[in-house]
Amino acid sequence: MIPAAFEYVRADSADAAVAALVEHGDEAKLLAGGHSLIPLMKLRLAAPSVLVDIGRLDDLSYIRDAGDHVAIGGLTRHRDLEVSELLATEAPLLAHAAGQVGDPQVRHRGTIGGSIAHGDPASDLPAVLLALRASLVFRGPAGERTISVDDCFTGFLETACTPTELLTEIRVPKAAGVGWSFQKLNRRAQDWAIVGVALQGTGADAGIGLVNMGSTPLRAAAAEAALASGAAAADAAAVADEGTDPSADLNASADYRRHLARVLVGRALAEAAAS
């Protein structure tokens, strides 16, 4: 299908992108890799009157050692995450999961910032960042603000990023040597996960993000709490679906998704403990 007509603005800096968003308000959308926005536009589920292209802002594409965390620019492509030696050492869960996103075309064009700002509960990287307890930096007309990734996802395809803000950086705490696992079940290699689990750690500080288990990316909070109280891995996995609200569709019923969450969290805990 063909998107509705729109104006096109190419931003030459982050500040210029913010200025364009301020000028055009809710009618404007940011365009980075385009793999989330363009399909919605083709289906007429999104019809912005102005596209602000930020895809050439190279200064927002980086992976840097920032002391106690790794700083990642919002326009960093999935492929760059996948092959980063720094992430392979300090945040291997993110590097591995980035290599599981879509197909090579998507990984070479899609950006981590676009994936987070889109807020799709079926997307892998939001769940990964929840497991990693990342923080996000937004830039708007009033300057920068930093929030926990836990405060980012507010509703279906809705985030805490305001219409005049740009996600400029993702900060991931270093976790060299910590056990991790990424599990997902899908019908074909390039499909969205029916259910996915991103896990880092197996003890009191374990982080567990769930894919496709509610209207937003979310934590397996009950399983995390169980581990924090000293429960065995099997007991923690048994409550992994508590507090979730999975949907039913052609791929799976809600009950089957709940079952998968428990099974995959169990597998993830076993793999992380063995690593």
PDB file of C-alpha atoms in Angstrom:
ATOM      1  CA  MET A   1       0.000   0.000   0.000  1.00  0.00           C
ATOM      2  CA  ILE A   2       0.991   3.637  -0.446  1.00  0.00           C
ATOM      3  CA  PRO A   3       1.354   5.964   2.581  1.00  0.00           C
ATOM      4  CA  ALA A   4      -0.634   9.182   2.795  1.00  0.00           C
ATOM      5  CA  ALA A   5       1.140  12.284   1.503  1.00  0.00           C
ATOM      6  CA  PHE A   6       3.640  13.931   3.844  1.00  0.00           C
ATOM      7  CA  GLU A   7       6.300  16.613   3.962  1.00  0.00           C
ATOM      8  CA  TYR A   8       9.923  15.564   4.362  1.00  0.00           C
ATOM      9  CA  VAL A   9      12.507  17.324   6.544  1.00  0.00           C
ATOM     10  CA  ARG A  10      16.099  16.134   6.895  1.00  0.00           C
ATOM     11  CA  ALA A  11      17.602  17.126  10.241  1.00  0.00           C
ATOM     12  CA  ASP A  12      21.341  17.864  10.349  1.00  0.00           C
ATOM     13  CA  SER A  13      21.608  17.711  14.136  1.00  0.00           C
ATOM     14  CA  ALA A  14      19.705  16.476  17.166  1.00  0.00           C
ATOM     15  CA  ASP A  15      18.804  20.058  18.052  1.00  0.00           C
ATOM     16  CA  ALA A  16      17.439  20.610  14.540  1.00  0.00           C
ATOM     17  CA  ALA A  17      15.322  17.469  14.892  1.00  0.00           C
ATOM     18  CA  VAL A  18      13.910  18.704  18.194  1.00  0.00           C
ATOM     19  CA  ALA A  19      13.192  22.109  16.649  1.00  0.00           C
ATOM     20  CA  ALA A  20      11.284  20.457  13.803  1.00  0.00           C
ATOM     21  CA  LEU A  21       9.256  18.429  16.289  1.00  0.00           C
ATOM     22  CA  VAL A  22       8.431  21.578  18.238  1.00  0.00           C
ATOM     23  CA  GLU A  23       7.407  23.371  15.050  1.00  0.00           C
ATOM     24  CA  HIS A  24       5.127  20.638  13.742  1.00  0.00           C
ATOM     25  CA  GLY A  25       3.886  19.089  17.003  1.00  0.00           C
ATOM     26  CA  ASP A  26       1.850  15.903  16.922  1.00  0.00           C
ATOM     27  CA  GLU A  27       1.767  15.955  13.117  1.00  0.00           C
ATOM     28  CA  ALA A  28       5.492  15.075  12.915  1.00  0.00           C
ATOM     29  CA  LYS A  29       7.237  11.721  13.297  1.00  0.00           C
ATOM     30  CA  LEU A  30      10.926  10.894  13.460  1.00  0.00           C
ATOM     31  CA  LEU A  31      12.342   8.611  10.768  1.00  0.00           C
ATOM     32  CA  ALA A  32      15.470   6.625  11.622  1.00  0.00           C
ATOM     33  CA  GLY A  33      15.779   3.118  10.149  1.00  0.00           C
ATOM     34  CA  GLY A  34      12.106   3.155   9.177  1.00  0.00           C
ATOM     35  CA  HIS A  35      11.398  -0.512   9.880  1.00  0.00           C
ATOM     36  CA  SER A  36       8.734   0.289  12.461  1.00  0.00           C
ATOM     37  CA  LEU A  37       7.205   3.484  11.087  1.00  0.00           C
ATOM     38  CA  ILE A  38       7.069   2.826   7.344  1.00  0.00           C
ATOM     39  CA  PRO A  39       4.969  -0.379   7.582  1.00  0.00           C
ATOM     40  CA  LEU A  40       2.452   1.479   9.774  1.00  0.00           C
ATOM     41  CA  MET A  41       2.320   4.293   7.236  1.00  0.00           C
ATOM     42  CA  LYS A  42       1.768   1.874   4.361  1.00  0.00           C
ATOM     43  CA  LEU A  43      -1.164   0.350   6.228  1.00  0.00           C
ATOM     44  CA  ARG A  44      -2.479   3.866   7.026  1.00  0.00           C
ATOM     45  CA  LEU A  45      -2.231   3.065  10.736  1.00  0.00           C
ATOM     46  CA  ALA A  46       0.047   6.095  11.014  1.00  0.00           C
ATOM     47  CA  ALA A  47      -0.355   9.171   8.851  1.00  0.00           C
ATOM     48  CA  PRO A  48       2.110  11.886   9.923  1.00  0.00           C
ATOM     49  CA  SER A  49       1.992  15.043   7.842  1.00  0.00           C
ATOM     50  CA  VAL A  50       5.734  15.610   8.378  1.00  0.00           C
ATOM     51  CA  LEU A  51       8.608  13.126   8.520  1.00  0.00           C
ATOM     52  CA  VAL A  52      11.772  14.352  10.212  1.00  0.00           C
ATOM     53  CA  ASP A  53      14.655  12.225   8.918  1.00  0.00           C
ATOM     54  CA  ILE A  54      17.364  11.704  11.559  1.00  0.00           C
ATOM     55  CA  GLY A  55      18.964   8.690   9.895  1.00  0.00           C
ATOM     56  CA  ARG A  56      22.132  10.566   8.944  1.00  0.00           C
ATOM     57  CA  LEU A  57      22.968  11.908  12.403  1.00  0.00           C
ATOM     58  CA  ASP A  58      26.190   9.925  12.743  1.00  0.00           C
ATOM     59  CA  ASP A  59      27.011  11.544  16.078  1.00  0.00           C
ATOM     60  CA  LEU A  60      24.128   9.561  17.590  1.00  0.00           C
ATOM     61  CA  SER A  61      25.566   6.235  16.429  1.00  0.00           C
ATOM     62  CA  TYR A  62      28.166   4.922  18.893  1.00  0.00           C
ATOM     63  CA  ILE A  63      28.974   2.319  21.541  1.00  0.00           C
ATOM     64  CA  ARG A  64      31.267   3.741  24.233  1.00  0.00           C
ATOM     65  CA  ASP A  65      32.799   2.698  27.525  1.00  0.00           C
ATOM     66  CA  ALA A  66      31.427   5.215  30.044  1.00  0.00           C
ATOM     67  CA  GLY A  67      32.920   3.887  33.261  1.00  0.00           C
ATOM     68  CA  ASP A  68      30.280   1.901  35.098  1.00  0.00           C
ATOM     69  CA  HIS A  69      28.073   1.583  32.024  1.00  0.00           C
ATOM     70  CA  VAL A  70      28.118   1.288  28.257  1.00  0.00           C
ATOM     71  CA  ALA A  71      26.678   4.306  26.442  1.00  0.00           C
ATOM     72  CA  ILE A  72      24.879   3.561  23.181  1.00  0.00           C
ATOM     73  CA  GLY A  73      23.702   6.223  20.760  1.00  0.00           C
ATOM     74  CA  GLY A  74      20.029   6.123  19.848  1.00  0.00           C
ATOM     75  CA  LEU A  75      20.814   5.699  16.143  1.00  0.00           C
ATOM     76  CA  THR A  76      23.128   2.729  16.625  1.00  0.00           C
ATOM     77  CA  ARG A  77      22.115  -0.041  14.224  1.00  0.00           C
ATOM     78  CA  HIS A  78      21.282  -3.543  15.422  1.00  0.00           C
ATOM     79  CA  ARG A  79      24.198  -4.949  13.409  1.00  0.00           C
ATOM     80  CA  ASP A  80      26.643  -2.666  15.229  1.00  0.00           C
ATOM     81  CA  LEU A  81      25.322  -3.938  18.552  1.00  0.00           C
ATOM     82  CA  GLU A  82      25.651  -7.516  17.361  1.00  0.00           C
ATOM     83  CA  VAL A  83      29.348  -7.245  16.442  1.00  0.00           C
ATOM     84  CA  SER A  84      30.499  -4.869  19.205  1.00  0.00           C
ATOM     85  CA  GLU A  85      33.451  -6.283  21.153  1.00  0.00           C
ATOM     86  CA  LEU A  86      32.672  -3.957  24.060  1.00  0.00           C
ATOM     87  CA  LEU A  87      29.111  -5.279  24.349  1.00  0.00           C
ATOM     88  CA  ALA A  88      30.318  -8.855  23.919  1.00  0.00           C
ATOM     89  CA  THR A  89      32.335  -8.361  27.098  1.00  0.00           C
ATOM     90  CA  GLU A  90      30.215  -5.981  29.186  1.00  0.00           C
ATOM     91  CA  ALA A  91      26.636  -6.679  28.026  1.00  0.00           C
ATOM     92  CA  PRO A  92      26.659  -9.910  26.010  1.00  0.00           C
ATOM     93  CA  LEU A  93      22.897 -10.363  26.335  1.00  0.00           C
ATOM     94  CA  LEU A  94      22.309  -7.227  24.280  1.00  0.00           C
ATOM     95  CA  ALA A  95      24.870  -8.167  21.623  1.00  0.00           C
ATOM     96  CA  HIS A  96      23.366 -11.641  21.243  1.00  0.00           C
ATOM     97  CA  ALA A  97      19.750 -10.498  21.155  1.00  0.00           C
ATOM     98  CA  ALA A  98      20.519  -7.816  18.556  1.00  0.00           C
ATOM     99  CA  GLY A  99      21.713 -10.610  16.273  1.00  0.00           C
ATOM    100  CA  GLN A 100      18.305 -12.286  16.559  1.00  0.00           C
ATOM    101  CA  VAL A 101      16.291  -9.274  15.381  1.00  0.00           C
ATOM    102  CA  GLY A 102      14.537  -9.817  12.047  1.00  0.00           C
ATOM    103  CA  ASP A 103      16.800 -10.497   9.094  1.00  0.00           C
ATOM    104  CA  PRO A 104      20.096  -8.956   7.885  1.00  0.00           C
ATOM    105  CA  GLN A 105      18.281  -6.123   6.094  1.00  0.00           C
ATOM    106  CA  VAL A 106      16.469  -5.135   9.289  1.00  0.00           C
ATOM    107  CA  ARG A 107      19.618  -5.432  11.405  1.00  0.00           C
ATOM    108  CA  HIS A 108      21.639  -3.250   9.045  1.00  0.00           C
ATOM    109  CA  ARG A 109      19.008  -0.472   8.937  1.00  0.00           C
ATOM    110  CA  GLY A 110      17.001  -0.694  12.151  1.00  0.00           C
ATOM    111  CA  THR A 111      18.184   1.266  15.200  1.00  0.00           C
ATOM    112  CA  ILE A 112      18.018   0.538  18.900  1.00  0.00           C
ATOM    113  CA  GLY A 113      16.471   3.939  19.579  1.00  0.00           C
ATOM    114  CA  GLY A 114      13.737   3.330  17.027  1.00  0.00           C
ATOM    115  CA  SER A 115      12.955  -0.055  18.552  1.00  0.00           C
ATOM    116  CA  ILE A 116      12.645   1.420  22.036  1.00  0.00           C
ATOM    117  CA  ALA A 117      10.682   4.509  20.961  1.00  0.00           C
ATOM    118  CA  HIS A 118       8.231   2.312  19.035  1.00  0.00           C
ATOM    119  CA  GLY A 119       7.484   0.397  22.252  1.00  0.00           C
ATOM    120  CA  ASP A 120       6.207  -2.785  20.609  1.00  0.00           C
ATOM    121  CA  PRO A 121       5.616  -5.534  23.227  1.00  0.00           C
ATOM    122  CA  ALA A 122       6.533  -8.123  20.584  1.00  0.00           C
ATOM    123  CA  SER A 123       9.961  -6.556  20.013  1.00  0.00           C
ATOM    124  CA  ASP A 124      13.061  -8.191  21.477  1.00  0.00           C
ATOM    125  CA  LEU A 125      15.223  -5.243  22.521  1.00  0.00           C
ATOM    126  CA  PRO A 126      12.798  -3.527  24.930  1.00  0.00           C
ATOM    127  CA  ALA A 127      12.652  -6.742  26.973  1.00  0.00           C
ATOM    128  CA  VAL A 128      16.431  -7.011  26.856  1.00  0.00           C
ATOM    129  CA  LEU A 129      16.873  -3.477  28.200  1.00  0.00           C
ATOM    130  CA  LEU A 130      14.411  -4.251  30.997  1.00  0.00           C
ATOM    131  CA  ALA A 131      16.502  -7.272  31.972  1.00  0.00           C
ATOM    132  CA  LEU A 132      19.663  -5.136  31.862  1.00  0.00           C
ATOM    133  CA  ARG A 133      18.056  -2.365  33.956  1.00  0.00           C
ATOM    134  CA  ALA A 134      19.091   0.239  31.414  1.00  0.00           C
ATOM    135  CA  SER A 135      18.374   3.950  31.513  1.00  0.00           C
ATOM    136  CA  LEU A 136      17.341   6.217  28.646  1.00  0.00           C
ATOM    137  CA  VAL A 137      18.322   9.779  27.781  1.00  0.00           C
ATOM    138  CA  PHE A 138      15.782  11.982  25.987  1.00  0.00           C
ATOM    139  CA  ARG A 139      16.515  15.388  24.488  1.00  0.00           C
ATOM    140  CA  GLY A 140      13.768  17.976  24.086  1.00  0.00           C
ATOM    141  CA  PRO A 141      13.283  21.736  23.977  1.00  0.00           C
ATOM    142  CA  ALA A 142      13.930  21.968  27.736  1.00  0.00           C
ATOM    143  CA  GLY A 143      17.175  19.985  27.536  1.00  0.00           C
ATOM    144  CA  GLU A 144      17.980  16.403  28.502  1.00  0.00           C
ATOM    145  CA  ARG A 145      16.319  14.081  30.982  1.00  0.00           C
ATOM    146  CA  THR A 146      17.180  10.550  32.018  1.00  0.00           C
ATOM    147  CA  ILE A 147      14.659   7.893  33.027  1.00  0.00           C
ATOM    148  CA  SER A 148      14.742   4.217  33.922  1.00  0.00           C
ATOM    149  CA  VAL A 149      13.652   1.904  31.134  1.00  0.00           C
ATOM    150  CA  ASP A 150      10.994   0.653  33.577  1.00  0.00           C
ATOM    151  CA  ASP A 151       9.276   4.038  33.274  1.00  0.00           C
ATOM    152  CA  CYS A 152       9.429   4.126  29.479  1.00  0.00           C
ATOM    153  CA  PHE A 153       6.596   1.892  28.268  1.00  0.00           C
ATOM    154  CA  THR A 154       3.243   3.421  29.153  1.00  0.00           C
ATOM    155  CA  GLY A 155       0.742   1.668  26.851  1.00  0.00           C
ATOM    156  CA  PHE A 156       0.409  -0.225  23.592  1.00  0.00           C
ATOM    157  CA  LEU A 157       2.956   1.396  21.246  1.00  0.00           C
ATOM    158  CA  GLU A 158       3.145   4.296  23.703  1.00  0.00           C
ATOM    159  CA  THR A 159       6.208   5.484  25.597  1.00  0.00           C
ATOM    160  CA  ALA A 160       7.280   8.264  27.939  1.00  0.00           C
ATOM    161  CA  CYS A 161       9.002  10.013  25.039  1.00  0.00           C
ATOM    162  CA  THR A 162       6.976  13.176  24.396  1.00  0.00           C
ATOM    163  CA  PRO A 163       6.107  14.390  20.866  1.00  0.00           C
ATOM    164  CA  THR A 164       8.918  16.963  21.039  1.00  0.00           C
ATOM    165  CA  GLU A 165      11.661  14.649  22.342  1.00  0.00           C
ATOM    166  CA  LEU A 166      14.331  12.491  20.761  1.00  0.00           C
ATOM    167  CA  LEU A 167      15.854   9.378  22.357  1.00  0.00           C
ATOM    168  CA  THR A 168      19.575  10.133  22.149  1.00  0.00           C
ATOM    169  CA  GLU A 169      21.284   7.561  24.368  1.00  0.00           C
ATOM    170  CA  ILE A 170      20.794   4.207  26.078  1.00  0.00           C
ATOM    171  CA  ARG A 171      22.909   3.471  29.152  1.00  0.00           C
ATOM    172  CA  VAL A 172      23.494  -0.168  30.039  1.00  0.00           C
ATOM    173  CA  PRO A 173      25.180  -1.094  33.353  1.00  0.00           C
ATOM    174  CA  LYS A 174      28.251  -3.239  32.848  1.00  0.00           C
ATOM    175  CA  ALA A 175      27.774  -6.907  33.711  1.00  0.00           C
ATOM    176  CA  ALA A 176      30.910  -8.746  32.639  1.00  0.00           C
ATOM    177  CA  GLY A 177      30.873 -12.352  33.806  1.00  0.00           C
ATOM    178  CA  VAL A 178      27.207 -12.368  34.841  1.00  0.00           C
ATOM    179  CA  GLY A 179      25.161 -15.288  33.512  1.00  0.00           C
ATOM    180  CA  TRP A 180      22.532 -14.481  30.922  1.00  0.00           C
ATOM    181  CA  SER A 181      20.152 -16.098  28.456  1.00  0.00           C
ATOM    182  CA  PHE A 182      17.873 -15.107  25.610  1.00  0.00           C
ATOM    183  CA  GLN A 183      15.051 -17.484  24.749  1.00  0.00           C
ATOM    184  CA  LYS A 184      12.257 -17.077  22.249  1.00  0.00           C
ATOM    185  CA  LEU A 185       9.801 -19.269  20.423  1.00  0.00           C
ATOM    186  CA  ASN A 186       8.669 -18.296  16.948  1.00  0.00           C
ATOM    187  CA  ARG A 187       7.234 -20.108  13.963  1.00  0.00           C
ATOM    188  CA  ARG A 188      10.005 -19.021  11.600  1.00  0.00           C
ATOM    189  CA  ALA A 189      13.424 -17.524  12.262  1.00  0.00           C
ATOM    190  CA  GLN A 190      12.426 -14.021  11.129  1.00  0.00           C
ATOM    191  CA  ASP A 191       9.003 -13.891  12.793  1.00  0.00           C
ATOM    192  CA  TRP A 192       8.048 -11.932  15.879  1.00  0.00           C
ATOM    193  CA  ALA A 193       8.409 -14.089  18.976  1.00  0.00           C
ATOM    194  CA  ILE A 194       5.276 -15.844  20.183  1.00  0.00           C
ATOM    195  CA  VAL A 195       6.922 -15.412  23.588  1.00  0.00           C
ATOM    196  CA  GLY A 196      10.465 -14.370  24.434  1.00  0.00           C
ATOM    197  CA  VAL A 197      12.551 -14.106  27.597  1.00  0.00           C
ATOM    198  CA  ALA A 198      15.633 -11.965  28.215  1.00  0.00           C
ATOM    199  CA  LEU A 199      17.425 -12.800  31.464  1.00  0.00           C
ATOM    200  CA  GLN A 200      20.537 -11.546  33.214  1.00  0.00           C
ATOM    201  CA  GLY A 201      21.593 -13.026  36.539  1.00  0.00           C
ATOM    202  CA  THR A 202      20.115 -15.879  38.558  1.00  0.00           C
ATOM    203  CA  GLY A 203      20.074 -14.507  42.087  1.00  0.00           C
ATOM    204  CA  ALA A 204      18.670 -11.584  44.027  1.00  0.00           C
ATOM    205  CA  ASP A 205      19.639  -9.056  41.345  1.00  0.00           C
ATOM    206  CA  ALA A 206      18.272 -11.036  38.391  1.00  0.00           C
ATOM    207  CA  GLY A 207      16.526  -9.086  35.645  1.00  0.00           C
ATOM    208  CA  ILE A 208      13.914 -10.819  33.478  1.00  0.00           C
ATOM    209  CA  GLY A 209      12.222  -9.131  30.532  1.00  0.00           C
ATOM    210  CA  LEU A 210       9.298 -10.698  28.681  1.00  0.00           C
ATOM    211  CA  VAL A 211       8.402 -10.403  24.997  1.00  0.00           C
ATOM    212  CA  ASN A 212       4.769 -10.512  23.861  1.00  0.00           C
ATOM    213  CA  MET A 213       3.259 -11.075  27.296  1.00  0.00           C
ATOM    214  CA  GLY A 214       1.144  -7.927  27.588  1.00  0.00           C
ATOM    215  CA  SER A 215       0.268  -4.647  25.960  1.00  0.00           C
ATOM    216  CA  THR A 216       3.729  -3.294  26.785  1.00  0.00           C
ATOM    217  CA  PRO A 217       7.213  -4.754  27.186  1.00  0.00           C
ATOM    218  CA  LEU A 218       7.308  -5.909  30.797  1.00  0.00           C
ATOM    219  CA  ARG A 219       9.206  -7.712  33.512  1.00  0.00           C
ATOM    220  CA  ALA A 220       8.584 -11.142  34.947  1.00  0.00           C
ATOM    221  CA  ALA A 221       8.223  -9.308  38.248  1.00  0.00           C
ATOM    222  CA  ALA A 222       6.951 -12.276  40.250  1.00  0.00           C
ATOM    223  CA  ALA A 223       9.849 -14.448  39.118  1.00  0.00           C
ATOM    224  CA  GLU A 224      12.332 -11.679  39.936  1.00  0.00           C
ATOM    225  CA  ALA A 225      10.808 -11.302  43.389  1.00  0.00           C
ATOM    226  CA  ALA A 226      10.949 -15.040  43.968  1.00  0.00           C
ATOM    227  CA  LEU A 227      14.646 -15.151  43.110  1.00  0.00           C
ATOM    228  CA  ALA A 228      15.291 -12.133  45.323  1.00  0.00           C
ATOM    229  CA  SER A 229      13.715 -14.005  48.250  1.00  0.00           C
ATOM    230  CA  GLY A 230      15.951 -17.030  47.675  1.00  0.00           C
ATOM    231  CA  ALA A 231      13.516 -19.279  45.803  1.00  0.00           C
ATOM    232  CA  ALA A 232      14.821 -22.094  43.633  1.00  0.00           C
ATOM    233  CA  ALA A 233      14.949 -21.543  39.884  1.00  0.00           C
ATOM    234  CA  ALA A 234      12.056 -23.940  39.286  1.00  0.00           C
ATOM    235  CA  ASP A 235       9.861 -22.115  41.780  1.00  0.00           C
ATOM    236  CA  ALA A 236      10.719 -18.753  40.247  1.00  0.00           C
ATOM    237  CA  ALA A 237       9.935 -20.024  36.754  1.00  0.00           C
ATOM    238  CA  ALA A 238       6.584 -21.373  37.966  1.00  0.00           C
ATOM    239  CA  VAL A 239       5.366 -17.824  38.688  1.00  0.00           C
ATOM    240  CA  ALA A 240       6.904 -16.144  35.642  1.00  0.00           C
ATOM    241  CA  ASP A 241       3.505 -15.409  34.087  1.00  0.00           C
ATOM    242  CA  GLU A 242       1.992 -13.791  37.181  1.00  0.00           C
ATOM    243  CA  GLY A 243       1.030 -10.185  36.583  1.00  0.00           C
ATOM    244  CA  THR A 244       1.098 -10.538  32.786  1.00  0.00           C
ATOM    245  CA  ASP A 245      -1.798 -10.134  30.372  1.00  0.00           C
ATOM    246  CA  PRO A 246      -0.923 -11.917  27.129  1.00  0.00           C
ATOM    247  CA  SER A 247      -3.184 -11.643  24.123  1.00  0.00           C
ATOM    248  CA  ALA A 248      -4.645 -14.449  22.027  1.00  0.00           C
ATOM    249  CA  ASP A 249      -4.118 -14.536  18.266  1.00  0.00           C
ATOM    250  CA  LEU A 250      -3.592 -16.969  15.398  1.00  0.00           C
ATOM    251  CA  ASN A 251      -0.221 -18.020  16.801  1.00  0.00           C
ATOM    252  CA  ALA A 252      -1.167 -18.815  20.391  1.00  0.00           C
ATOM    253  CA  SER A 253      -3.844 -18.605  23.035  1.00  0.00           C
ATOM    254  CA  ALA A 254      -3.280 -16.547  26.160  1.00  0.00           C
ATOM    255  CA  ASP A 255      -2.959 -19.732  28.233  1.00  0.00           C
ATOM    256  CA  TYR A 256      -0.331 -21.129  25.867  1.00  0.00           C
ATOM    257  CA  ARG A 257       1.658 -17.911  26.123  1.00  0.00           C
ATOM    258  CA  ARG A 258       1.512 -18.147  29.901  1.00  0.00           C
ATOM    259  CA  HIS A 259       2.783 -21.716  29.686  1.00  0.00           C
ATOM    260  CA  LEU A 260       5.591 -20.635  27.354  1.00  0.00           C
ATOM    261  CA  ALA A 261       6.656 -17.854  29.707  1.00  0.00           C
ATOM    262  CA  ARG A 262       7.072 -20.343  32.549  1.00  0.00           C
ATOM    263  CA  VAL A 263       8.946 -22.839  30.371  1.00  0.00           C
ATOM    264  CA  LEU A 264      11.249 -20.289  28.766  1.00  0.00           C
ATOM    265  CA  VAL A 265      12.108 -18.580  32.050  1.00  0.00           C
ATOM    266  CA  GLY A 266      13.006 -21.995  33.420  1.00  0.00           C
ATOM    267  CA  ARG A 267      15.256 -22.677  30.429  1.00  0.00           C
ATOM    268  CA  ALA A 268      16.803 -19.232  30.685  1.00  0.00           C
ATOM    269  CA  LEU A 269      17.624 -19.673  34.384  1.00  0.00           C
ATOM    270  CA  ALA A 270      19.195 -23.060  33.702  1.00  0.00           C
ATOM    271  CA  GLU A 271      21.308 -21.710  30.837  1.00  0.00           C
ATOM    272  CA  ALA A 272      22.411 -18.629  32.795  1.00  0.00           C
ATOM    273  CA  ALA A 273      23.403 -20.756  35.796  1.00  0.00           C
ATOM    274  CA  ALA A 274      25.490 -23.019  33.586  1.00  0.00           C
ATOM    275  CA  SER A 275      27.333 -20.179  31.822  1.00  0.00           C
TER     276      SER A 275
END
